[in-house]
Structures are given as structure tokens and as C-alpha cells.
Amino acid sequence: MINVQVRFFAGHRDIVGRSALLVELEPGTSLGVLWRMLSEQYPRLAAYTGRILFARNQEFADPATLLVDGDEVSFIPPVSGGAR
Amino acid sequence: MINVQVRFFAGHRDIVGRSALLVELEPGTSLGVLWRMLSEQYPRLAAYTGRILFARNQEFADPATLLVDGDEVSFIPPVSGGAR
Amino acid sequence: MSELQPFVITAAPLDPVPLVQFVLTPSDGAVVTFAGVARDNFGGRPTAFLSYEAYAEMAIGVLEQLADEARTRWPIGRVAVHHRVGRLEIGETAVLVVVAAPHRQAAFAAAEYIMDRIKEVAPIWKQEHWADGAVEWRE
Amino acid sequence: MSELQPFVITAAPLDPVPLVQFVLTPSDGAVVTFAGVARDNFGGRPTAFLSYEAYAEMAIGVLEQLADEARTRWPIGRVAVHHRVGRLEIGETAVLVVVAAPHRQAAFAAAEYIMDRIKEVAPIWKQEHWADGAVEWRE
């Protein structure tokens, strides 16, 4: 098993109620799969599917990226919008 | 006869050697005609024909504008250029 | 000015003066400074104040990347971007984007591009605190 | 700030800070500041310094007109334009165009438009003093 730290910001932190979680995952779990797992655990997160950006170790990453032990990940909710 | 003050700036002042001239004109002289008269008197001004803007009493004016006694006029050489 | 960091996330008030000094070199003829400011309404609905939150460790790297993106598109010089977090009263500056360039067209285009991209991808979130007491993340 | 004049031709060094304070109102979310700066070369030829001359009484009115032109094109707030005359050393600011607006796109577009128009029609002339001693009006 691998340990990954997930950081939550803005609306996601409000839903999860915490700014970070340490999660234990099967080796070979991808960022996208982790998001699906979290969306099942916190159903209000599911509304963000398709509107988030994926980050691994503080850089943007593809949802297919496979996680390794010690990674820091985050799912970036839509950023501060407003008219141009 | 009418009296008109002509103000010269930048390259025009260098050519004329003065920053202003008081000129006496026939009533009904237009801005454009005054420019032609000055271009004959100071032939190096003629090179600016077609590249100047006309001003009367500190506002842009059409070269057909007829001058009246006491007007302040200027022929605006191309303004500070440079790449955008 | 040697200690000025060009890409910063901070809870302190922002000041454009040192950023302009930082970006300007003798070959630059143009400096464009964009200030994004907390305003008193959104779509006509009155705002009491704003708060901003950032994934700061990541956001700094993203701001650097956005400056590099701009640099591949336009001939610009130095870039500085400072973004504030925490509570902002109406009229306070949330973000400064400062771009120097030899010519103005590139400086304008790059500053606007960087600001547009910040709003698209930088992990920085704005929370609107409406005058009626409601609170909302702007997404 | 009540005594600040929005459209000014001056021989004194320019300072953007009071202009930004002047243009910003509570409904503005964006302030764009353009600084045109004396740079050390033109097309690669070294410049020693610049000097600017203006038909000041007329130029102030033209700057006001250009701000009005921009206001008919974009939803902007207040505008300030200060232009310097006299001798400018490399790195000194020749012109400041500052535009506030509710949203940034209008502020960027209007600031760039006003600066483009200044270069087209404002009766203000730049004299290049080349490093080799030659002197030339930029026309």
C-alpha cells in the first residue's frame, strides 16, 4: 500500500471539512481513480467532476498519472472567476 | 487685414528659428492657404505637407477653416513616433 | 531591490512601486501594471468584503509558468506577479501583474494574457462575502 | 487627492501612485497603468537621453478628448494621463496612462487605445539624443 496526502481548498475543504487527508491506496492507483473514490466518500464533491484540474506534487498532472508513496495531490476546484 | 499668431514646435521651430510668428493676412485666408504661404517662405516646411495636422485656437481644425483676427494657429508636425 | 521576489502569494497589502522598479531594465520602453481590486458589487449585488485563499506552494510555480508562457508569445522583459490572500476590504488590491517590454504592444498583451490565465488555472480562490451576510466561493 | 488634475503636461517627474488613487472608485475591479519609459536604444542604436516638447495648452485638451473617445468604446471609469516634457534620462517615465474600470478587459483595451492615440495625434514631440551626439526629432 502507498500513502498519499490529499489537500483540499475552497469549496472542497468546506465539503470535506478538512484541509488535508492522508489516504492509503493500492499501488498503481491513478489520480483519476482517487478522485472517484473521494467523490463516493463525499458525494457533494461529485458535482465538481469535469470542472477540476488535477495536481500532483504541486504541479498540474493528467488524471491517468499513477500515484506513488509520499505524493501530495490536490483536486483544484474552479478558480476565482468573474467577468474579464 | 487680420492678425494671426502661428506657433511652431519641434522640427518646425528648428526650421523657422522661432517658436511663434505674428502674421498679417487677407480676411478669408484659410488654414491650408496659410500653410502654403509658410511653406513658400520656409521651403523646408514643404516636406511636411500631407503629414501635418492643423490646429486653430488649440483645437484640431480642417485646413479649409477660415481664419479670423486674433486666432492662434499651429501646424502639428508628426508626433512622437516609435514602435508600438 | 535585489531581495524582491517576482512571484509571491502574501497576506500583506500589495505595493506596485517596488515591482515596477524590479521589472524595468534600461532597454524597456513600456511597463504595464494591472491591479485587480476588490470591488463593492458583483453583477449589481452588493459585496461587503472578499477573501482569497491559495494553494500557495503550487500557485507560485504556476505564476512562474504563466510568465514563461507569455514570454514564448511576446518579446517581453521581466514579469512580476504578487497575489494577496486573506480578507480584503473594498478598494484593496488582490493581484498585481507587472510586465516590462521594449515596446508597449507586447507589454499590454502579455499582462492581459497572464491575468486571464491566472483566472483560468492558478490555484487561488475568491470568496465573496455579500453585504446580506451570505458567503460564496466564486467558481 | 482632490487637487489632482487628471490630464497634465509637466516638467516634473511622474508618480503613478496618486493617479491610481485618483482613478479608483469602489465599483472598479481593475486598474491598468501604462508607463512609457525612456529606453537606452532605438532599433539598436544607443540613446543618451530624450527630450520631450509639447504644445501644452492644446495637448491637455487632446488628452481629455482621447479619454472621452475611449469612454464611448468601453465601459470604463476614471482616466488620468500625465505626460512629461523636458530632458528625460534613460529609465525615467515619459507618460502615464491610468484607467480604472469595473472589469479588466475594458481597462486594458482603453489604456492601450489611449496610448496609441496619444502617439498618433497628441501634440507632444520626442527628440532622440543619440549616444554619438546626433539629435533628431522622432516623426
Short mmCIF file of C-alpha atoms in Angstrom, two decimals:
data_model
loop_
_atom_site.label_atom_id
_atom_site.label_comp_id
_atom_site.label_asym_id
_atom_site.label_seq_id
_atom_site.Cartn_x
_atom_site.Cartn_y
_atom_site.Cartn_z
CA MET A 1 0.00 0.00 0.00
CA ILE A 2 1.03 3.60 -0.55
CA ASN A 3 0.28 6.73 1.45
CA VAL A 4 -0.78 9.91 -0.32
CA GLN A 5 -1.63 13.27 1.17
CA VAL A 6 -4.68 14.97 -0.36
CA ARG A 7 -5.04 18.72 0.15
CA PHE A 8 -8.43 20.42 -0.10
CA PHE A 9 -9.09 24.07 -0.84
CA ALA A 10 -12.03 26.45 -1.03
CA GLY A 11 -15.33 24.69 -1.73
CA HIS A 12 -13.70 21.27 -1.47
CA ARG A 13 -12.38 21.98 2.01
CA ASP A 14 -15.84 23.13 3.06
CA ILE A 15 -17.31 19.82 1.83
CA VAL A 16 -14.67 17.54 3.30
CA GLY A 17 -14.38 19.60 6.47
CA ARG A 18 -10.60 19.28 6.49
CA SER A 19 -7.74 20.89 4.60
CA ALA A 20 -5.85 17.61 4.17
CA LEU A 21 -6.35 13.87 4.40
CA LEU A 22 -3.79 11.09 4.45
CA VAL A 23 -5.15 8.22 2.35
CA GLU A 24 -3.86 4.67 1.96
CA LEU A 25 -4.14 3.34 -1.59
CA GLU A 26 -3.36 0.25 -3.64
CA PRO A 27 -0.12 0.70 -5.57
CA GLY A 28 -0.98 1.74 -9.12
CA THR A 29 -3.93 3.92 -8.18
CA SER A 30 -4.27 6.88 -10.56
CA LEU A 31 -5.19 10.46 -9.73
CA GLY A 32 -8.49 9.99 -11.57
CA VAL A 33 -9.36 6.86 -9.61
CA LEU A 34 -8.55 8.60 -6.33
CA TRP A 35 -10.91 11.41 -7.31
CA ARG A 36 -13.66 8.89 -7.98
CA MET A 37 -13.07 7.28 -4.60
CA LEU A 38 -13.27 10.63 -2.84
CA SER A 39 -16.43 11.59 -4.78
CA GLU A 40 -18.08 8.43 -3.49
CA GLN A 41 -16.96 9.14 0.05
CA TYR A 42 -18.04 12.80 -0.14
CA PRO A 43 -20.94 12.85 -2.62
CA ARG A 44 -21.02 16.68 -2.86
CA LEU A 45 -17.56 16.51 -4.44
CA ALA A 46 -19.06 14.60 -7.39
CA ALA A 47 -20.68 17.81 -8.64
CA TYR A 48 -17.16 19.04 -9.43
CA THR A 49 -16.31 16.13 -11.74
CA GLY A 50 -15.29 17.57 -15.12
CA ARG A 51 -14.64 21.00 -13.64
CA ILE A 52 -11.47 20.32 -11.69
CA LEU A 53 -7.78 20.34 -12.50
CA PHE A 54 -5.55 17.59 -11.15
CA ALA A 55 -2.32 18.32 -9.33
CA ARG A 56 0.42 16.00 -8.11
CA ASN A 57 3.33 17.29 -6.07
CA GLN A 58 2.23 20.89 -6.70
CA GLU A 59 2.18 20.60 -10.46
CA PHE A 60 -0.65 20.02 -12.89
CA ALA A 61 -0.94 16.36 -13.83
CA ASP A 62 -3.01 14.12 -16.05
CA PRO A 63 -5.75 12.15 -14.27
CA ALA A 64 -4.10 8.96 -15.60
CA THR A 65 -0.97 9.69 -13.55
CA LEU A 66 -0.16 6.78 -11.25
CA LEU A 67 0.48 7.81 -7.67
CA VAL A 68 3.46 6.71 -5.63
CA ASP A 69 4.08 6.63 -1.92
CA GLY A 70 4.56 10.09 -0.44
CA ASP A 71 2.81 12.03 -3.19
CA GLU A 72 0.92 15.21 -2.36
CA VAL A 73 -2.17 15.56 -4.53
CA SER A 74 -4.93 18.08 -4.91
CA PHE A 75 -8.06 18.48 -6.99
CA ILE A 76 -8.28 22.11 -7.98
CA PRO A 77 -11.83 23.44 -7.89
CA PRO A 78 -12.69 26.14 -10.43
CA VAL A 79 -10.56 29.16 -9.64
CA SER A 80 -11.67 32.68 -8.81
CA GLY A 81 -13.88 33.55 -11.73
CA GLY A 82 -15.62 36.75 -12.54
CA ALA A 83 -16.04 38.74 -15.69
CA ARG A 84 -12.98 39.69 -17.68
CA MET B 1 -6.28 92.66 -42.70
CA ILE B 2 -6.27 90.18 -39.82
CA ASN B 3 -3.51 89.22 -37.43
CA VAL B 4 -2.89 85.57 -36.59
CA GLN B 5 -0.32 84.06 -34.26
CA VAL B 6 1.41 80.96 -35.62
CA ARG B 7 3.13 78.69 -33.10
CA PHE B 8 5.92 76.34 -34.19
CA PHE B 9 7.02 73.21 -32.40
CA ALA B 10 9.73 70.58 -32.70
CA GLY B 11 11.13 70.27 -36.24
CA HIS B 12 9.07 73.22 -37.45
CA ARG B 13 10.52 75.52 -34.81
CA ASP B 14 14.01 74.39 -35.82
CA ILE B 15 13.26 75.30 -39.46
CA VAL B 16 11.61 78.63 -38.76
CA GLY B 17 14.03 79.52 -35.99
CA ARG B 18 11.26 80.91 -33.82
CA SER B 19 8.52 79.44 -31.65
CA ALA B 20 5.90 81.91 -32.84
CA LEU B 21 5.24 84.41 -35.63
CA LEU B 22 2.60 87.10 -35.87
CA VAL B 23 1.39 87.17 -39.47
CA GLU B 24 -0.86 89.66 -41.21
CA LEU B 25 -3.31 88.04 -43.63
CA GLU B 26 -6.10 88.95 -46.03
CA PRO B 27 -9.51 88.34 -44.41
CA GLY B 28 -10.81 84.97 -45.60
CA THR B 29 -7.45 83.24 -45.61
CA SER B 30 -7.80 79.56 -44.72
CA LEU B 31 -5.53 77.43 -42.55
CA GLY B 32 -4.45 75.50 -45.63
CA VAL B 33 -3.56 78.64 -47.56
CA LEU B 34 -1.54 79.95 -44.62
CA TRP B 35 0.39 76.66 -44.57
CA ARG B 36 1.16 77.04 -48.28
CA MET B 37 2.36 80.60 -47.72
CA LEU B 38 4.64 79.50 -44.90
CA SER B 39 5.96 76.58 -46.98
CA GLU B 40 6.98 79.04 -49.67
CA GLN B 41 8.64 81.33 -47.14
CA TYR B 42 10.40 78.39 -45.38
CA PRO B 43 10.92 75.79 -48.12
CA ARG B 44 12.00 73.06 -45.69
CA LEU B 45 8.49 73.17 -44.22
CA ALA B 46 7.12 71.98 -47.57
CA ALA B 47 8.47 68.49 -46.88
CA TYR B 48 5.84 68.21 -44.13
CA THR B 49 2.89 68.86 -46.45
CA GLY B 50 0.48 65.94 -46.14
CA ARG B 51 2.00 64.85 -42.81
CA ILE B 52 0.75 67.61 -40.53
CA LEU B 53 -2.38 68.18 -38.51
CA PHE B 54 -3.96 71.63 -38.47
CA ALA B 55 -4.90 73.38 -35.25
CA ARG B 56 -6.80 76.61 -34.64
CA ASN B 57 -7.20 78.04 -31.17
CA GLN B 58 -5.71 74.89 -29.65
CA GLU B 59 -8.13 72.50 -31.30
CA PHE B 60 -7.83 70.35 -34.40
CA ALA B 61 -9.33 72.06 -37.42
CA ASP B 62 -9.91 71.40 -41.09
CA PRO B 63 -7.45 73.08 -43.50
CA ALA B 64 -10.45 74.80 -45.13
CA THR B 65 -11.16 76.68 -41.88
CA LEU B 66 -11.18 80.44 -42.48
CA LEU B 67 -9.07 82.38 -40.03
CA VAL B 68 -10.25 85.38 -38.10
CA ASP B 69 -8.40 88.18 -36.38
CA GLY B 70 -6.71 87.01 -33.16
CA ASP B 71 -6.61 83.31 -33.99
CA GLU B 72 -3.78 81.17 -32.69
CA VAL B 73 -2.84 78.51 -35.21
CA SER B 74 -0.34 75.72 -35.38
CA PHE B 75 0.71 73.08 -37.87
CA ILE B 76 1.35 69.93 -35.89
CA PRO B 77 4.34 68.01 -37.20
CA PRO B 78 4.16 64.21 -36.86
CA VAL B 79 4.09 63.38 -33.18
CA SER B 80 6.49 61.23 -31.25
CA GLY B 81 6.53 58.01 -33.15
CA GLY B 82 8.24 54.80 -32.32
CA ALA B 83 7.17 51.19 -32.48
CA ARG B 84 4.05 50.15 -30.63
CA MET C 1 15.52 45.78 -4.69
CA SER C 2 17.71 42.70 -5.02
CA GLU C 3 15.63 40.82 -2.47
CA LEU C 4 12.32 41.32 -4.27
CA GLN C 5 10.67 38.06 -5.27
CA PRO C 6 8.88 38.29 -8.61
CA PHE C 7 6.18 35.69 -7.82
CA VAL C 8 4.60 35.96 -4.42
CA ILE C 9 1.49 34.88 -2.52
CA THR C 10 1.12 37.03 0.58
CA ALA C 11 -1.34 38.14 3.22
CA ALA C 12 0.29 41.60 3.30
CA PRO C 13 -1.02 44.61 1.33
CA LEU C 14 0.40 44.85 -2.18
CA ASP C 15 2.53 47.75 -3.40
CA PRO C 16 3.21 48.18 -7.13
CA VAL C 17 6.17 50.56 -6.74
CA PRO C 18 8.91 48.00 -5.99
CA LEU C 19 7.51 45.66 -8.65
CA VAL C 20 7.78 48.32 -11.33
CA GLN C 21 11.33 49.08 -10.20
CA PHE C 22 12.14 45.38 -10.30
CA VAL C 23 10.85 44.69 -13.82
CA LEU C 24 12.27 47.80 -15.50
CA THR C 25 15.63 47.49 -17.30
CA PRO C 26 17.32 50.14 -19.49
CA SER C 27 16.14 48.51 -22.73
CA ASP C 28 12.46 48.66 -21.75
CA GLY C 29 10.22 51.39 -23.12
CA ALA C 30 6.98 50.15 -21.57
CA VAL C 31 5.74 48.89 -18.22
CA VAL C 32 2.13 47.74 -17.87
CA THR C 33 0.77 47.29 -14.35
CA PHE C 34 -2.53 45.54 -13.81
CA ALA C 35 -4.16 45.84 -10.40
CA GLY C 36 -7.14 43.63 -9.63
CA VAL C 37 -9.10 45.33 -6.90
CA ALA C 38 -11.87 44.22 -4.54
CA ARG C 39 -15.00 45.99 -5.73
CA ASP C 40 -18.24 46.74 -3.99
CA ASN C 41 -20.59 44.62 -6.06
CA PHE C 42 -20.81 41.69 -8.41
CA GLY C 43 -23.47 41.87 -11.08
CA GLY C 44 -25.08 44.62 -9.03
CA ARG C 45 -25.30 42.57 -5.80
CA PRO C 46 -23.50 44.46 -3.01
CA THR C 47 -20.33 42.94 -1.62
CA ALA C 48 -19.13 43.59 1.96
CA PHE C 49 -15.60 42.22 1.52
CA LEU C 50 -13.66 39.43 -0.20
CA SER C 51 -11.36 36.74 1.00
CA TYR C 52 -8.82 34.89 -1.07
CA GLU C 53 -7.27 31.52 -0.43
CA ALA C 54 -4.38 29.93 -2.33
CA TYR C 55 -2.57 26.64 -2.66
CA ALA C 56 0.44 28.85 -2.22
CA GLU C 57 3.28 26.36 -2.75
CA MET C 58 1.76 25.37 -6.09
CA ALA C 59 0.47 28.80 -7.10
CA ILE C 60 3.94 30.37 -7.08
CA GLY C 61 5.14 27.78 -9.59
CA VAL C 62 2.04 28.30 -11.72
CA LEU C 63 2.59 32.07 -11.82
CA GLU C 64 6.17 31.46 -12.99
CA GLN C 65 4.86 29.12 -15.71
CA LEU C 66 2.31 31.69 -16.89
CA ALA C 67 5.06 34.31 -17.21
CA ASP C 68 7.07 31.81 -19.25
CA GLU C 69 4.05 31.13 -21.47
CA ALA C 70 3.75 34.87 -22.12
CA ARG C 71 7.45 35.09 -22.87
CA THR C 72 7.13 32.49 -25.64
CA ARG C 73 4.36 34.58 -27.24
CA TRP C 74 5.63 38.17 -26.99
CA PRO C 75 9.04 39.86 -26.75
CA ILE C 76 8.85 40.95 -23.14
CA GLY C 77 11.33 41.56 -20.36
CA ARG C 78 10.80 40.87 -16.69
CA VAL C 79 7.49 39.94 -15.13
CA ALA C 80 6.30 40.15 -11.52
CA VAL C 81 3.04 38.82 -10.11
CA HIS C 82 2.03 39.31 -6.49
CA HIS C 83 -1.27 37.88 -5.25
CA ARG C 84 -2.80 38.58 -1.92
CA VAL C 85 -4.68 36.11 0.29
CA GLY C 86 -6.90 36.58 3.33
CA ARG C 87 -9.52 39.24 3.91
CA LEU C 88 -9.63 42.21 1.52
CA GLU C 89 -11.72 45.29 2.07
CA ILE C 90 -13.34 47.06 -0.88
CA GLY C 91 -10.69 49.02 -2.78
CA GLU C 92 -7.78 46.82 -1.71
CA THR C 93 -5.60 45.23 -4.36
CA ALA C 94 -5.92 41.46 -4.74
CA VAL C 95 -3.36 40.96 -7.50
CA LEU C 96 -0.64 42.89 -9.31
CA VAL C 97 0.65 41.78 -12.71
CA VAL C 98 3.59 43.90 -13.89
CA VAL C 99 5.26 43.39 -17.27
CA ALA C 100 8.13 45.33 -18.83
CA ALA C 101 8.97 45.18 -22.53
CA PRO C 102 10.88 47.15 -25.14
CA HIS C 103 7.56 48.12 -26.78
CA ARG C 104 4.12 48.67 -25.39
CA GLN C 105 2.06 46.29 -27.51
CA ALA C 106 3.90 43.26 -26.11
CA ALA C 107 3.64 44.57 -22.55
CA PHE C 108 -0.13 45.09 -22.82
CA ALA C 109 -0.75 41.74 -24.49
CA ALA C 110 1.38 39.79 -22.04
CA ALA C 111 -0.09 41.44 -18.94
CA GLU C 112 -3.64 40.74 -20.09
CA TYR C 113 -2.74 37.19 -21.09
CA ILE C 114 -1.13 36.43 -17.72
CA MET C 115 -4.13 37.82 -15.86
CA ASP C 116 -6.58 35.82 -17.99
CA ARG C 117 -4.57 32.66 -17.36
CA ILE C 118 -4.38 33.32 -13.61
CA LYS C 119 -8.18 33.38 -13.60
CA GLU C 120 -8.23 30.10 -15.53
CA VAL C 121 -5.66 27.93 -13.79
CA ALA C 122 -3.85 29.48 -10.83
CA PRO C 123 -4.92 27.67 -7.64
CA ILE C 124 -6.23 30.82 -5.96
CA TRP C 125 -9.85 31.12 -4.90
CA LYS C 126 -12.05 34.10 -4.19
CA GLN C 127 -14.80 34.05 -1.62
CA GLU C 128 -17.47 36.69 -1.92
CA HIS C 129 -18.87 37.94 1.37
CA TRP C 130 -22.11 39.56 0.28
CA ALA C 131 -23.48 42.56 2.08
CA ASP C 132 -26.53 40.49 3.07
CA GLY C 133 -24.28 38.12 5.02
CA ALA C 134 -24.18 35.25 2.53
CA VAL C 135 -20.78 33.75 1.70
CA GLU C 136 -19.91 32.10 -1.59
CA TRP C 137 -16.86 30.73 -3.37
CA ARG C 138 -16.64 32.21 -6.86
CA GLU C 139 -16.24 29.24 -9.16
CA MET D 1 -6.22 63.78 -3.64
CA SER D 2 -8.93 66.27 -4.51
CA GLU D 3 -6.44 68.64 -6.11
CA LEU D 4 -5.07 66.06 -8.54
CA GLN D 5 -5.53 67.05 -12.17
CA PRO D 6 -6.29 64.06 -14.40
CA PHE D 7 -4.67 65.48 -17.56
CA VAL D 8 -1.32 67.12 -17.09
CA ILE D 9 1.76 68.16 -19.06
CA THR D 10 4.64 68.72 -16.66
CA ALA D 11 8.40 69.03 -16.44
CA ALA D 12 8.35 67.29 -13.04
CA PRO D 13 8.99 63.54 -12.57
CA LEU D 14 5.84 61.43 -12.83
CA ASP D 15 4.46 59.34 -9.98
CA PRO D 16 1.76 56.74 -10.67
CA VAL D 17 0.64 56.34 -7.05
CA PRO D 18 -1.63 59.42 -6.78
CA LEU D 19 -3.04 58.72 -10.26
CA VAL D 20 -4.10 55.20 -9.28
CA GLN D 21 -5.68 56.57 -6.10
CA PHE D 22 -7.47 59.21 -8.16
CA VAL D 23 -8.98 56.87 -10.74
CA LEU D 24 -10.10 54.11 -8.38
CA THR D 25 -13.70 54.13 -7.17
CA PRO D 26 -15.47 51.41 -5.12
CA SER D 27 -17.17 49.92 -8.18
CA ASP D 28 -13.88 49.35 -10.04
CA GLY D 29 -12.31 45.91 -10.13
CA ALA D 30 -9.40 46.77 -12.40
CA VAL D 31 -6.80 49.49 -12.78
CA VAL D 32 -4.37 49.38 -15.69
CA THR D 33 -1.32 51.64 -15.54
CA PHE D 34 0.83 52.15 -18.61
CA ALA D 35 4.23 53.75 -18.14
CA GLY D 36 6.14 54.83 -21.22
CA VAL D 37 9.79 54.92 -20.27
CA ALA D 38 12.90 56.42 -21.88
CA ARG D 39 14.92 53.46 -23.10
CA ASP D 40 18.56 53.13 -23.96
CA ASN D 41 18.28 52.41 -27.68
CA PHE D 42 16.05 52.70 -30.70
CA GLY D 43 16.35 49.95 -33.25
CA GLY D 44 19.64 49.01 -31.63
CA ARG D 45 21.19 52.49 -31.93
CA PRO D 46 22.25 53.70 -28.47
CA THR D 47 20.39 56.64 -26.96
CA ALA D 48 21.98 59.00 -24.43
CA PHE D 49 18.78 60.72 -23.30
CA LEU D 50 15.45 62.00 -24.62
CA SER D 51 13.74 65.32 -24.54
CA TYR D 52 10.03 65.95 -24.98
CA GLU D 53 8.29 69.11 -26.05
CA ALA D 54 4.54 69.77 -26.02
CA TYR D 55 2.02 72.29 -27.24
CA ALA D 56 0.84 72.08 -23.67
CA GLU D 57 -2.29 74.24 -23.79
CA MET D 58 -3.60 72.16 -26.69
CA ALA D 59 -2.27 68.79 -25.53
CA ILE D 60 -4.26 68.84 -22.30
CA GLY D 61 -7.48 69.22 -24.26
CA VAL D 62 -6.45 66.45 -26.66
CA LEU D 63 -5.75 64.07 -23.77
CA GLU D 64 -9.23 64.78 -22.39
CA GLN D 65 -10.72 64.08 -25.81
CA LEU D 66 -8.87 60.78 -26.12
CA ALA D 67 -10.21 59.68 -22.73
CA ASP D 68 -13.71 60.58 -23.93
CA GLU D 69 -13.16 58.58 -27.14
CA ALA D 70 -12.20 55.56 -25.03
CA ARG D 71 -15.23 56.05 -22.82
CA THR D 72 -17.54 55.80 -25.83
CA ARG D 73 -15.94 52.47 -26.77
CA TRP D 74 -15.59 50.65 -23.45
CA PRO D 75 -17.34 50.73 -20.06
CA ILE D 76 -14.59 52.39 -18.07
CA GLY D 77 -14.42 54.64 -15.05
CA ARG D 78 -11.95 57.43 -14.46
CA VAL D 79 -8.88 58.08 -16.59
CA ALA D 80 -5.70 60.02 -15.85
CA VAL D 81 -2.90 60.86 -18.27
CA HIS D 82 0.25 62.69 -17.20
CA HIS D 83 2.93 63.45 -19.78
CA ARG D 84 6.35 64.78 -19.01
CA VAL D 85 8.31 67.33 -21.03
CA GLY D 86 11.95 68.38 -20.94
CA ARG D 87 15.00 66.20 -20.59
CA LEU D 88 14.48 62.58 -19.56
CA GLU D 89 17.27 60.25 -18.56
CA ILE D 90 17.13 56.57 -19.51
CA GLY D 91 14.66 54.80 -17.21
CA GLU D 92 12.58 57.89 -16.47
CA THR D 93 8.87 57.82 -17.17
CA ALA D 94 7.69 59.98 -20.08
CA VAL D 95 3.97 59.22 -19.86
CA LEU D 96 1.49 57.57 -17.52
CA VAL D 97 -1.91 56.38 -18.73
CA VAL D 98 -4.09 55.08 -15.90
CA VAL D 99 -7.57 53.64 -16.46
CA ALA D 100 -9.99 52.20 -13.93
CA ALA D 101 -12.97 50.04 -14.88
CA PRO D 102 -15.37 47.56 -13.34
CA HIS D 103 -13.75 44.76 -15.40
CA ARG D 104 -10.25 44.27 -16.67
CA GLN D 105 -10.86 43.78 -20.39
CA ALA D 106 -12.21 47.32 -20.76
CA ALA D 107 -9.39 48.78 -18.68
CA PHE D 108 -6.72 47.07 -20.80
CA ALA D 109 -8.36 47.98 -24.10
CA ALA D 110 -8.93 51.60 -23.15
CA ALA D 111 -5.41 52.15 -21.79
CA GLU D 112 -3.84 50.73 -24.94
CA TYR D 113 -6.19 52.70 -27.16
CA ILE D 114 -5.48 55.98 -25.39
CA MET D 115 -1.73 55.40 -25.63
CA ASP D 116 -1.95 54.52 -29.33
CA ARG D 117 -3.96 57.68 -29.97
CA ILE D 118 -1.53 59.84 -27.99
CA LYS D 119 1.21 58.64 -30.33
CA GLU D 120 -1.00 59.48 -33.31
CA VAL D 121 -2.39 62.90 -32.50
CA ALA D 122 -1.32 64.44 -29.21
CA PRO D 123 0.89 67.49 -29.90
CA ILE D 124 3.86 66.13 -27.97
CA TRP D 125 7.20 65.52 -29.64
CA LYS D 126 10.12 63.34 -28.74
CA GLN D 127 13.69 64.28 -29.53
CA GLU D 128 16.23 61.48 -29.53
CA HIS D 129 19.67 62.44 -28.31
CA TRP D 130 21.80 59.62 -29.68
CA ALA D 131 24.85 58.43 -27.80
CA ASP D 132 27.01 59.53 -30.75
CA GLY D 133 25.88 63.14 -30.22
CA ALA D 134 23.35 63.37 -33.04
CA VAL D 135 19.96 64.87 -32.24
CA GLU D 136 16.76 64.00 -34.05
CA TRP D 137 13.04 64.67 -33.74
CA ARG D 138 11.12 61.38 -33.90
CA GLU D 139 8.46 61.92 -36.54
#
